[in-house]
Amino acid sequence: MTSGSTHRVVFAPSGLSVTVDDGTTLLDAARTAGADLDSTCGGRGLCGRCQIVPSVGAFSKWQIESTPDSITSWTSTEDAYTGRRPIAEGQRLGCAAHVLGDLVVEIPAASQVHRQIVRKSVDVGDISIDPIVKLHYVELPTTDLDSERGGLHQQIAEALQRDFEVSATSIDANVLPQLAPAAKRGSGAVTVAVRDGARIVAVFPGYTDRAVGIAVDVGSTTIAAHLVDLATGEVLATNGVMNPQIRFGDDLMSRVSYVMMNPGGEVELTRTVRQALDTMIGELVGDAELTRRDVLDITLVGNPIMHHVLLGIDPTPLGQAPFLLATDAAVEARATDLDLDAPNASVYLLPCIAGHVGADTAAAILAEGPHRSDELQLLVDVGTNAEIVFGNAGHLLAASSPTGPAFEGAQISAGMRATAGAIERVRIDRDTLEPRVKVIGADVWSDDPLFDMQTRTLDIAGICGSGIIEVMGELFLAGLIDTDGTIRPDGPTKTDRVFADGRTFSYRLFGDSDDPADNVNVTQDDVRAIQLAKAALRAGIDLLCEHARIDDPSLIGSIRLAGAFGAHIDPLYAKVLGLVPDTPVDRVRSVGNAAGAGAVRALVSASQRAEIEAAVRRVEKIETAIEPRFQELFVAAMGFPHSAVPTPHLAVETTLPAPQEKSNVAGTRQRTGRRRRP
């Protein structure tokens, strides 16, 4: 706690901070900081929209320690609150809670005015539906005092054997109290849910033909879940939220560090993500007008750290060599064992592959099928930690590359997540060097007369991931960035959009204020952050190609960009930046949330589970952290598109900038840039 009568408050996940007087409400502090905290009642304790989550612990990323004494205890306003939105467990009303010391608070997605647009959808392709849990309708015989038919469980088991040749001799203990009420309400007829043809896991009165499950992709940044009809594979509802663990660190290693520095931190990480999952389950069944008891099966995928944290396993061994997993096998558990309120559901976690290549990659393999293909496939899940799979049915390799959060807007001066008002598309005129942009929430480009009208309620304050990739590619193609990644003040045409910014230069992308801080700019540091991220990704790809003894990119049959971010990358710009090897652009495509699709496939098909469990055992794991060649490949991949590898296909797919000159240390002129190819 700071000395004197003022205290510092940090709002997660944005990281905005403010110094306020002792006794200031958190709602007023959020308004002062510009944090995105909702309120429709003006802070009168009526609407319940300003709920926040106080955090306790030492947060090195913000250099602050937050204690329970940093906020007032439960108030009379909160006691008297009776609004439509109940105060969730562990949350407080921002208008009623007052600051007493240095404090970190999380603003949940439901309390944000501009809620995250989580761009994760699912396309499972064509598969045979064969769920682990199946429904069977049985009619029980009328019993009397002379009957020797046994208990209800025995009668149901006999009916299942007689009518369906299903030997369900075991039953979950939590189902036993449901038998008599279900049989009574159904007048002796019940629908029984049987798992794996052997165990009764739920019973419903009368006849019902809807069995549902939930497939969840737990990413380090976002969580996406799909409610699925187990009998048809139809996706009934979809839900996506930001991973609330972001307040403990933007990337995975930051969260591992939090656990290392805060005893018991792994418990807090586990509790946080489980609560988020439980809330999503409630919202999904609510959207489909079902109940939590209707959920019979859940599949979960995630990177190794998310996988371990979900299971309540200390993730710190994954933060240092030899990156040892507690288990790489598939894991099954009761939903209630993971604090998920789905009393009839079991949980299946897909197998991990290696210490940095997790169940999400296994799910992506299952969805995209490189292990079923004769042609070489490069599968890249582009995210905070990029997972890479390369090969075919004969030989598969996998690796993870530490790209960091730059692709998702973090570490970028004007970077932001994919919310309304974020710049998502960019084009720069090759002659005038004037840009035009497209933002989330508007249908037209900035040079369209309707643009101002469509964006009048939007705050265009930054660039999201897909926009970052495009602006970097456009700056290079327009000759404003050279192959080394340097923003040039003396590009092909003079423009006042390139301005001196300290000892380097920046490009004004959007806005016309005299104060550069009020505009959306691309700085030299932004370019370097993207170079570091893309070089890490490309080095991992090139390393796998070397291990597979493939030195000609044209031999790669397809390149598939997966993940919430990868789904929105234009394949051409992926090649311009050198994210992927120089194959013909029509072989590069976005495949959406492949991990989520794989989770759905495993949810509705027992054979798919067996297939991926067998496939991952044949994957060769490459650990980039201990590969001596990785650093050399990383340095070579820093240039645009690449410092050492030619790009003949790209040269005919777009007009590359002419070779440029720059001053060397001696002051003479030297040529730089890639020669234009015919």
XYZ file of C-alpha atoms in Angstrom:
678
model
C 0.000 0.000 0.000
C 1.341 3.402 -0.912
C 2.014 6.048 1.681
C -0.179 9.145 2.072
C -3.795 9.465 0.991
C -3.546 8.360 -2.649
C -3.432 4.860 -4.102
C -2.684 3.276 -7.463
C -5.390 1.167 -9.133
C -4.693 -1.084 -12.137
C -7.561 -2.404 -14.255
C -7.159 -5.794 -15.983
C -7.113 -6.964 -18.683
C -6.389 -3.533 -20.249
C -3.579 -2.642 -17.820
C -4.864 0.928 -17.507
C -3.862 2.488 -14.197
C -4.748 5.591 -12.236
C -3.802 7.215 -8.914
C -6.859 8.165 -6.858
C -7.660 9.549 -3.419
C -8.388 7.274 -0.499
C -12.094 6.318 -0.492
C -12.694 6.764 -4.232
C -15.195 4.275 -5.655
C -13.852 1.844 -8.196
C -16.430 3.058 -10.715
C -15.085 6.612 -10.413
C -11.517 5.291 -10.604
C -12.367 3.384 -13.780
C -13.891 6.480 -15.335
C -10.824 8.522 -14.473
C -8.517 5.866 -15.951
C -10.639 5.461 -19.067
C -11.234 1.794 -18.247
C -14.140 0.024 -19.958
C -16.541 -0.442 -16.999
C -20.282 -0.351 -17.674
C -22.977 1.412 -15.627
C -26.494 2.457 -16.634
C -27.787 3.693 -13.262
C -25.162 6.367 -12.700
C -23.501 4.575 -9.799
C -26.660 4.272 -7.669
C -26.325 0.539 -7.054
C -29.383 -0.341 -9.160
C -28.208 -1.868 -12.464
C -25.451 -4.273 -11.342
C -23.488 -3.648 -14.541
C -20.345 -2.309 -12.859
C -19.281 -5.575 -11.216
C -15.531 -6.057 -10.777
C -13.252 -8.785 -9.393
C -10.666 -7.654 -6.785
C -7.353 -9.484 -7.181
C -4.874 -10.342 -4.468
C -1.150 -10.921 -4.972
C 2.067 -9.428 -6.305
C 1.799 -8.470 -9.978
C 5.307 -7.952 -11.343
C 4.074 -6.907 -14.804
C 2.465 -3.841 -13.203
C 4.890 -3.576 -10.246
C 2.080 -3.548 -7.730
C 0.951 -5.627 -4.780
C -2.774 -5.941 -4.147
C -4.047 -7.020 -0.711
C -7.525 -7.809 0.721
C -7.287 -4.607 2.786
C -6.984 -2.496 -0.383
C -10.765 -2.397 -0.794
C -13.652 -1.781 1.590
C -15.579 -4.741 2.925
C -19.099 -5.640 1.780
C -21.328 -2.569 1.881
C -24.972 -1.895 2.707
C -25.533 -0.918 -0.938
C -24.473 -4.398 -2.019
C -26.641 -5.962 0.710
C -29.662 -4.031 -0.525
C -29.050 -4.719 -4.219
C -31.925 -6.623 -5.905
C -31.305 -5.922 -9.590
C -31.852 -8.315 -12.501
C -28.139 -9.102 -12.780
C -27.118 -10.865 -9.538
C -23.734 -10.102 -8.011
C -21.593 -13.051 -9.038
C -19.506 -14.925 -6.486
C -16.223 -13.151 -5.821
C -17.390 -9.943 -7.488
C -18.212 -6.501 -6.082
C -20.200 -3.512 -7.282
C -17.732 -0.941 -8.570
C -20.034 1.874 -7.487
C -20.149 0.597 -3.887
C -16.571 -0.633 -3.296
C -14.060 2.035 -2.233
C -10.273 2.100 -2.680
C -8.199 1.866 0.506
C -4.833 0.869 -0.936
C -2.932 -0.117 -4.079
C -5.210 -2.463 -5.964
C -5.564 -4.644 -9.070
C -9.113 -5.328 -10.248
C -10.411 -7.306 -13.195
C -13.288 -6.023 -15.295
C -15.174 -9.168 -16.438
C -16.417 -9.351 -20.016
C -20.031 -8.966 -18.851
C -19.159 -5.636 -17.198
C -17.439 -4.139 -20.234
C -19.208 -1.631 -22.436
C -17.288 -2.840 -25.512
C -17.297 -6.591 -25.017
C -14.719 -8.685 -26.823
C -15.706 -10.024 -30.224
C -14.237 -13.525 -29.916
C -13.876 -14.655 -33.499
C -13.969 -18.400 -33.093
C -16.341 -20.512 -35.128
C -16.257 -24.205 -35.960
C -16.350 -26.300 -39.135
C -15.951 -30.006 -38.389
C -16.235 -31.268 -41.962
C -17.699 -34.668 -42.800
C -17.417 -37.274 -40.056
C -19.434 -40.243 -38.902
C -21.435 -39.443 -35.758
C -20.630 -42.010 -33.086
C -20.954 -40.345 -29.659
C -19.657 -41.873 -26.459
C -22.997 -41.158 -24.748
C -26.203 -42.435 -26.338
C -29.878 -42.259 -25.349
C -32.180 -45.269 -25.012
C -35.919 -45.149 -24.282
C -37.239 -48.007 -22.130
C -40.575 -48.847 -20.580
C -40.439 -50.513 -17.180
C -42.790 -53.340 -16.247
C -45.482 -52.844 -13.612
C -44.330 -54.339 -10.331
C -46.272 -55.686 -7.338
C -45.437 -57.161 -3.965
C -44.892 -60.626 -5.447
C -42.487 -59.317 -8.071
C -38.890 -60.525 -8.024
C -37.668 -58.108 -10.675
C -35.191 -56.341 -8.399
C -34.550 -52.612 -8.063
C -35.085 -49.926 -10.658
C -31.463 -50.076 -11.781
C -31.739 -53.804 -12.402
C -35.033 -53.368 -14.289
C -33.533 -50.642 -16.495
C -30.441 -52.777 -17.151
C -32.637 -55.732 -18.173
C -34.703 -53.525 -20.499
C -31.544 -52.099 -22.106
C -30.192 -55.583 -22.696
C -33.514 -56.840 -24.010
C -34.363 -53.947 -26.306
C -30.931 -52.661 -27.404
C -28.420 -55.391 -26.473
C -26.685 -52.827 -24.282
C -25.023 -54.233 -21.159
C -25.178 -51.218 -18.854
C -24.509 -53.045 -15.615
C -22.993 -50.048 -13.791
C -24.579 -46.751 -12.840
C -23.173 -43.475 -11.520
C -24.025 -42.925 -7.872
C -25.457 -39.476 -8.543
C -28.026 -41.031 -10.910
C -29.547 -43.417 -8.340
C -31.616 -40.719 -6.554
C -33.040 -39.697 -9.965
C -34.450 -43.134 -10.885
C -37.657 -43.247 -8.855
C -38.717 -39.628 -9.566
C -38.011 -40.081 -13.302
C -39.949 -43.346 -13.483
C -42.875 -41.786 -11.621
C -43.016 -38.665 -13.797
C -42.720 -40.776 -16.941
C -45.417 -43.245 -15.835
C -42.913 -46.072 -15.919
C -41.119 -44.885 -19.065
C -37.653 -43.316 -18.988
C -34.892 -42.278 -21.357
C -31.516 -43.537 -20.206
C -28.133 -42.044 -21.137
C -25.480 -44.742 -21.434
C -21.792 -43.955 -21.693
C -19.513 -46.178 -23.757
C -22.224 -48.835 -23.888
C -21.595 -49.797 -20.298
C -22.472 -47.133 -17.711
C -25.714 -45.315 -16.993
C -24.882 -41.640 -16.505
C -28.317 -39.965 -16.567
C -32.018 -40.735 -16.658
C -34.901 -38.556 -17.895
C -38.673 -39.050 -17.432
C -40.565 -40.241 -20.498
C -39.130 -39.857 -23.965
C -36.449 -37.394 -24.995
C -34.269 -37.449 -28.080
C -31.870 -34.655 -27.315
C -28.498 -35.446 -25.778
C -26.046 -32.536 -25.755
C -22.383 -32.060 -25.076
C -19.971 -29.150 -25.006
C -16.652 -28.811 -26.839
C -14.266 -26.203 -25.438
C -11.043 -24.714 -26.789
C -9.249 -23.087 -23.861
C -6.786 -20.668 -25.431
C -4.340 -18.504 -23.546
C -6.168 -15.380 -24.776
C -9.698 -16.533 -25.601
C -11.973 -19.432 -24.679
C -14.502 -20.727 -27.209
C -17.211 -23.281 -26.439
C -19.821 -25.004 -28.589
C -23.008 -26.709 -27.416
C -23.555 -29.696 -29.710
C -26.376 -32.175 -30.301
C -24.595 -35.506 -29.760
C -26.962 -37.368 -32.058
C -26.661 -35.073 -35.081
C -23.476 -33.072 -34.579
C -25.463 -29.839 -34.952
C -23.963 -26.869 -33.119
C -26.844 -25.479 -31.064
C -25.070 -22.525 -29.447
C -21.619 -20.942 -29.320
C -20.022 -18.824 -26.624
C -16.684 -17.035 -26.465
C -14.971 -15.010 -23.743
C -11.586 -13.611 -22.933
C -9.520 -15.948 -20.771
C -9.686 -14.223 -17.358
C -6.164 -15.475 -16.590
C -4.897 -12.556 -18.704
C -4.698 -10.488 -15.535
C -1.919 -12.825 -14.352
C 0.081 -12.359 -17.565
C -0.463 -11.785 -21.281
C 1.473 -14.887 -22.280
C 1.907 -18.363 -20.843
C 5.364 -17.865 -19.381
C 4.166 -14.762 -17.538
C 1.513 -16.895 -15.856
C 4.044 -19.560 -14.962
C 6.202 -16.798 -13.478
C 3.193 -15.592 -11.477
C 2.855 -19.072 -9.977
C 6.581 -19.189 -9.197
C 6.499 -15.832 -7.410
C 3.151 -16.272 -5.635
C 2.784 -19.413 -3.493
C -0.589 -20.940 -4.239
C -0.819 -19.011 -7.490
C -1.586 -22.191 -9.426
C -4.738 -22.609 -7.325
C -5.870 -19.131 -8.305
C -5.179 -19.798 -11.981
C -7.179 -23.027 -11.794
C -10.091 -21.414 -9.977
C -10.215 -18.526 -12.434
C -10.400 -20.630 -15.601
C -12.804 -23.161 -14.092
C -15.177 -20.391 -13.066
C -15.075 -19.014 -16.596
C -15.890 -22.433 -18.025
C -18.730 -22.961 -15.566
C -20.238 -19.593 -16.474
C -20.011 -20.457 -20.179
C -21.812 -23.770 -19.589
C -24.668 -21.933 -17.912
C -24.916 -19.411 -20.741
C -24.806 -22.078 -23.453
C -27.616 -24.192 -22.016
C -29.597 -21.031 -21.321
C -29.272 -19.959 -24.956
C -30.590 -23.364 -26.061
C -33.359 -23.380 -23.406
C -31.858 -26.452 -21.756
C -30.563 -27.153 -18.253
C -27.158 -28.084 -16.918
C -28.429 -31.655 -16.326
C -28.939 -32.033 -20.079
C -25.166 -31.798 -20.673
C -23.841 -35.362 -20.860
C -20.314 -34.995 -22.232
C -17.596 -32.334 -22.432
C -14.378 -32.292 -24.448
C -11.586 -29.872 -23.575
C -8.505 -28.875 -25.543
C -5.786 -26.380 -24.748
C -2.043 -25.851 -24.732
C -0.051 -27.832 -22.125
C -0.134 -25.065 -19.515
C -3.894 -24.540 -19.873
C -4.318 -28.334 -19.814
C -2.375 -28.659 -16.558
C -3.992 -25.656 -14.908
C -7.475 -26.965 -15.741
C -6.611 -30.253 -14.044
C -5.183 -28.470 -11.003
C -1.602 -29.479 -11.853
C 1.286 -27.131 -11.043
C 2.441 -25.757 -14.446
C 5.899 -24.629 -13.325
C 7.710 -27.760 -14.665
C 6.567 -26.658 -18.127
C 8.357 -23.341 -17.681
C 11.851 -24.794 -17.696
C 13.781 -27.602 -19.371
C 13.067 -30.472 -19.820
C 9.458 -29.146 -20.010
C 8.060 -32.299 -18.457
C 4.343 -33.040 -18.771
C 2.522 -34.671 -15.870
C 0.859 -36.839 -18.545
C 0.643 -36.797 -22.314
C -2.246 -39.271 -22.404
C -5.908 -38.426 -22.782
C -7.570 -37.703 -19.436
C -11.126 -38.499 -18.341
C -12.848 -37.080 -15.260
C -16.249 -36.140 -13.900
C -17.270 -32.572 -14.674
C -17.906 -32.011 -10.991
C -14.296 -33.004 -10.263
C -13.282 -29.868 -12.184
C -15.802 -27.679 -10.318
C -18.103 -27.601 -13.350
C -21.803 -27.657 -12.550
C -22.835 -30.284 -15.094
C -23.828 -33.145 -12.786
C -24.435 -35.738 -15.516
C -21.373 -34.949 -17.622
C -17.972 -36.513 -17.963
C -14.966 -34.590 -19.278
C -12.491 -35.829 -21.891
C -9.232 -33.935 -22.386
C -7.471 -34.786 -25.628
C -3.849 -35.987 -25.352
C -0.907 -33.604 -25.357
C 2.049 -34.089 -27.700
C 4.995 -32.469 -25.911
C 5.830 -29.951 -23.210
C 4.945 -27.006 -25.456
C 2.621 -28.763 -27.933
C -0.690 -29.521 -26.345
C -4.149 -30.973 -26.730
C -5.163 -28.003 -28.895
C -2.596 -29.054 -31.490
C -3.798 -32.643 -31.259
C -7.329 -31.366 -31.932
C -6.115 -29.299 -34.897
C -4.419 -32.401 -36.338
C -7.675 -34.315 -35.911
C -9.617 -31.590 -37.736
C -7.195 -30.949 -40.623
C -5.931 -34.505 -41.031
C -2.253 -34.274 -42.018
C -1.930 -37.819 -40.630
C -4.552 -38.932 -43.168
C -2.931 -37.184 -46.158
C -0.372 -38.293 -48.715
C 0.620 -34.712 -49.596
C 2.816 -32.623 -47.315
C 0.770 -30.313 -45.114
C 1.991 -27.415 -42.977
C -0.483 -26.637 -40.198
C 0.185 -23.489 -38.162
C -1.924 -22.339 -35.224
C -0.925 -18.683 -34.994
C -1.323 -17.295 -31.495
C 0.589 -16.119 -28.449
C 2.482 -19.402 -28.665
C 2.465 -20.772 -32.217
C 2.097 -24.518 -32.690
C 3.436 -25.980 -35.931
C 2.770 -29.406 -37.468
C 4.453 -30.543 -40.686
C 4.332 -33.766 -42.660
C 1.889 -36.360 -43.916
C 0.627 -39.849 -43.181
C 4.158 -41.200 -43.409
C 5.843 -38.815 -40.961
C 4.569 -35.966 -38.785
C 6.681 -33.442 -36.885
C 5.479 -30.881 -34.358
C 7.017 -27.924 -32.565
C 6.077 -24.807 -30.672
C 7.517 -21.379 -31.333
C 7.399 -18.468 -28.848
C 5.854 -15.726 -30.978
C 4.522 -13.703 -28.026
C 1.368 -11.571 -28.061
C 2.408 -9.038 -30.742
C 0.214 -10.649 -33.423
C -2.803 -10.121 -31.161
C -2.113 -6.432 -30.556
C -0.028 -6.568 -27.392
C 3.435 -4.924 -27.559
C 2.111 -2.743 -30.407
C 1.782 0.973 -29.615
C -1.729 1.214 -31.077
C -2.522 -2.468 -30.741
C -5.907 -3.554 -29.437
C -8.072 -6.629 -29.393
C -10.734 -7.335 -32.011
C -13.419 -5.028 -30.640
C -15.691 -2.568 -32.414
C -13.623 0.333 -33.750
C -10.418 -1.641 -34.250
C -8.724 -1.251 -37.638
C -8.777 -4.703 -39.259
C -7.910 -4.036 -42.931
C -5.393 -1.629 -44.503
C -4.464 -0.547 -48.025
C -1.810 2.061 -48.955
C -1.826 3.747 -52.359
C 1.473 3.018 -54.114
C 1.637 6.500 -55.690
C 0.346 8.857 -52.991
C 1.200 6.632 -49.982
C -2.210 7.580 -48.556
C -3.901 4.822 -46.544
C -7.459 3.627 -46.372
C -8.708 1.403 -43.597
C -11.651 -0.767 -42.642
C -12.727 -1.095 -39.009
C -14.740 -3.651 -37.078
C -18.310 -2.421 -36.847
C -18.402 -0.682 -40.243
C -19.094 -2.194 -43.657
C -17.221 0.351 -45.788
C -13.643 1.557 -46.194
C -12.484 4.928 -44.906
C -12.545 6.495 -48.390
C -16.260 5.745 -48.733
C -18.676 8.679 -48.136
C -20.647 6.508 -45.696
C -17.622 5.799 -43.499
C -18.066 8.775 -41.152
C -21.724 7.959 -40.627
C -21.094 4.279 -39.905
C -18.265 5.007 -37.471
C -19.672 8.035 -35.650
C -20.326 5.976 -32.504
C -17.054 4.025 -32.723
C -13.800 4.933 -31.046
C -11.164 4.193 -33.702
C -8.223 3.995 -31.357
C -6.038 1.156 -32.581
C -5.269 -1.846 -34.773
C -6.195 -5.483 -34.140
C -4.175 -8.507 -35.239
C -5.295 -8.849 -38.866
C -4.849 -5.097 -39.362
C -1.321 -5.245 -37.945
C -0.325 -7.901 -40.480
C -1.835 -5.937 -43.362
C -0.357 -2.562 -42.428
C 3.126 -4.096 -42.145
C 2.707 -5.791 -45.510
C 1.370 -2.630 -47.141
C 4.164 -0.469 -45.731
C 6.711 -2.892 -47.191
C 4.993 -3.160 -50.580
C 4.692 0.648 -50.742
C 8.427 1.004 -50.160
C 8.043 2.710 -46.783
C 9.742 -0.167 -44.957
C 12.885 -1.781 -46.324
C 13.764 -5.465 -46.154
C 15.510 -4.915 -42.821
C 12.306 -3.531 -41.328
C 13.397 0.110 -41.146
C 10.760 2.792 -41.705
C 12.218 5.090 -44.362
C 11.673 8.860 -44.426
C 12.910 8.929 -48.035
C 10.549 6.382 -49.567
C 9.569 6.313 -53.241
C 7.394 9.402 -52.730
C 7.665 12.095 -50.085
C 4.772 12.037 -47.658
C 4.017 13.890 -44.475
C 2.581 10.689 -43.056
C 6.122 9.572 -42.225
C 7.334 11.736 -39.362
C 10.325 11.861 -37.039
C 9.634 10.067 -33.773
C 12.668 10.467 -31.555
C 15.650 8.843 -33.291
C 13.418 6.797 -35.641
C 10.380 7.387 -37.823
C 6.700 6.494 -37.605
C 3.824 6.324 -40.079
C 0.502 8.067 -39.383
C -2.146 5.522 -40.339
C -5.349 7.163 -39.121
C -6.252 10.564 -37.716
C -5.208 14.117 -38.558
C -4.482 15.653 -35.171
C -1.485 17.940 -34.767
C -0.601 15.905 -31.698
C 0.769 12.521 -32.893
C -0.405 10.923 -29.656
C -4.021 11.457 -30.754
C -3.551 9.532 -34.004
C -3.157 5.823 -34.797
C 0.488 5.468 -35.738
C 2.815 2.644 -36.717
C 6.167 3.076 -34.983
C 9.571 1.585 -35.589
C 9.211 -0.403 -32.369
C 5.956 -1.836 -33.712
C 7.758 -3.089 -36.816
C 10.486 -4.656 -34.675
C 7.908 -6.404 -32.477
C 6.279 -7.970 -35.538
C 9.677 -8.928 -36.955
C 10.567 -10.752 -33.750
C 7.226 -12.555 -33.670
C 7.218 -13.552 -37.314
C 10.881 -14.620 -37.216
C 10.158 -16.939 -34.281
C 7.248 -18.489 -36.174
C 9.144 -18.837 -39.452
C 12.226 -20.255 -37.733
C 10.083 -22.974 -36.203
C 8.610 -23.793 -39.614
C 12.016 -23.852 -41.299
C 13.381 -26.057 -38.522
C 10.679 -28.667 -39.132
C 11.308 -28.508 -42.888
C 14.993 -29.177 -42.261
C 14.199 -32.155 -40.041
C 11.904 -33.474 -42.769
C 14.659 -32.858 -45.351
C 12.376 -30.619 -47.414
C 14.282 -27.669 -48.887
C 11.893 -26.795 -51.739
C 8.732 -24.990 -50.546
C 6.921 -25.966 -53.740
C 6.819 -29.542 -52.426
C 4.419 -28.433 -49.673
C 0.939 -29.363 -50.844
C -0.984 -27.027 -48.513
C -0.398 -24.491 -45.778
C -3.229 -24.055 -43.276
C -3.438 -21.109 -40.902
C -5.497 -21.938 -37.831
C -6.593 -20.205 -34.657
C -8.727 -17.144 -33.987
C -5.949 -14.933 -35.375
C -4.811 -17.224 -38.187
C -8.399 -17.397 -39.423
C -8.305 -13.710 -40.373
C -4.875 -13.465 -41.994
C -4.919 -12.745 -45.714
C -2.693 -15.495 -47.235
C -0.929 -12.996 -49.500
C 0.126 -10.796 -46.578
C 1.260 -13.877 -44.663
C 3.647 -14.470 -47.561
C 4.691 -10.812 -47.876
C 5.792 -10.769 -44.249
C 7.448 -14.166 -44.623
C 5.276 -15.873 -42.002
C 5.133 -18.976 -44.196
C 7.329 -20.438 -46.965
C 6.957 -19.259 -50.549
C 4.474 -21.742 -51.985
C 1.852 -20.642 -54.535
C -0.632 -18.453 -52.686
C -3.592 -20.664 -53.637
C -2.087 -23.372 -51.431
C -2.288 -21.119 -48.371
C -5.647 -20.824 -46.635
C -7.213 -19.997 -43.314
C -9.048 -22.869 -41.652
C -10.587 -21.099 -38.667
C -10.626 -22.567 -35.211
C -9.178 -25.982 -36.060
C -8.650 -26.807 -32.383
C -12.318 -26.144 -31.665
C -13.325 -28.221 -34.681
C -11.183 -31.091 -33.421
C -12.774 -30.808 -29.980
C -16.225 -31.104 -31.598
C -15.124 -34.125 -33.640
C -13.901 -35.836 -30.456
C -17.174 -34.940 -28.754
C -19.443 -36.622 -31.301
C -17.289 -39.574 -32.304
C -15.647 -42.298 -30.215
C -13.638 -43.390 -33.251
C -12.180 -39.886 -33.578
C -10.896 -40.128 -30.009
C -9.215 -43.429 -30.758
C -7.782 -41.988 -33.989
C -6.106 -38.994 -32.368
C -4.812 -40.997 -29.413
C -3.045 -43.252 -31.902
C -1.905 -40.404 -34.186
C -0.149 -38.330 -31.527
C 2.019 -41.305 -30.553
C 3.566 -41.195 -34.021
C 4.371 -37.468 -33.983
C 8.072 -36.575 -33.744
C 8.526 -33.743 -31.252
C 11.062 -31.015 -31.987
C 11.975 -28.761 -29.036
C 12.982 -25.389 -30.478
C 14.481 -24.217 -27.168
C 17.334 -26.714 -27.406
C 17.814 -26.813 -31.184
C 21.165 -25.181 -32.108
C 19.879 -24.215 -35.582
C 16.865 -22.311 -34.308
C 18.780 -19.099 -33.576
C 20.384 -19.048 -37.035
C 17.033 -19.593 -38.705
C 15.489 -16.912 -36.489
C 18.025 -14.289 -37.573
C 17.587 -15.200 -41.252
C 13.811 -14.861 -40.931
C 13.918 -11.292 -39.567
C 13.877 -9.664 -43.002
C 10.824 -8.966 -45.161
C 9.879 -11.397 -46.620
C 13.067 -13.278 -45.681
C 16.721 -12.360 -45.446
C 18.112 -15.491 -47.090
C 15.419 -17.419 -48.980
C 14.179 -16.209 -52.405
C 10.444 -15.754 -53.060
C 9.822 -16.444 -56.779
C 6.135 -17.258 -56.334
C 5.469 -14.071 -54.366
C 7.215 -12.023 -57.047
C 4.597 -13.006 -59.623
C 1.667 -12.725 -57.199
C 2.259 -9.079 -56.277
C 4.520 -6.191 -57.221
C 7.457 -6.172 -54.839
C 9.161 -2.829 -54.088
C 12.177 -1.842 -56.104
C 15.600 -2.207 -54.451
C 16.333 0.755 -52.210
C 19.468 2.456 -50.966
C 20.402 3.411 -47.470
C 23.367 4.991 -45.795
C 25.874 2.720 -44.146
C 28.109 3.691 -41.254
C 30.658 5.327 -43.563
C 28.016 7.538 -45.129
C 28.168 5.948 -48.589
C 25.090 4.537 -50.292
C 24.449 0.817 -50.393
C 21.698 -1.159 -52.046
C 19.146 -2.984 -49.926
C 15.853 -4.717 -50.514
C 14.869 -7.643 -52.663
C 15.292 -7.466 -56.428
C 12.067 -7.543 -58.348
C 11.642 -10.856 -60.073
C 10.135 -11.259 -63.506
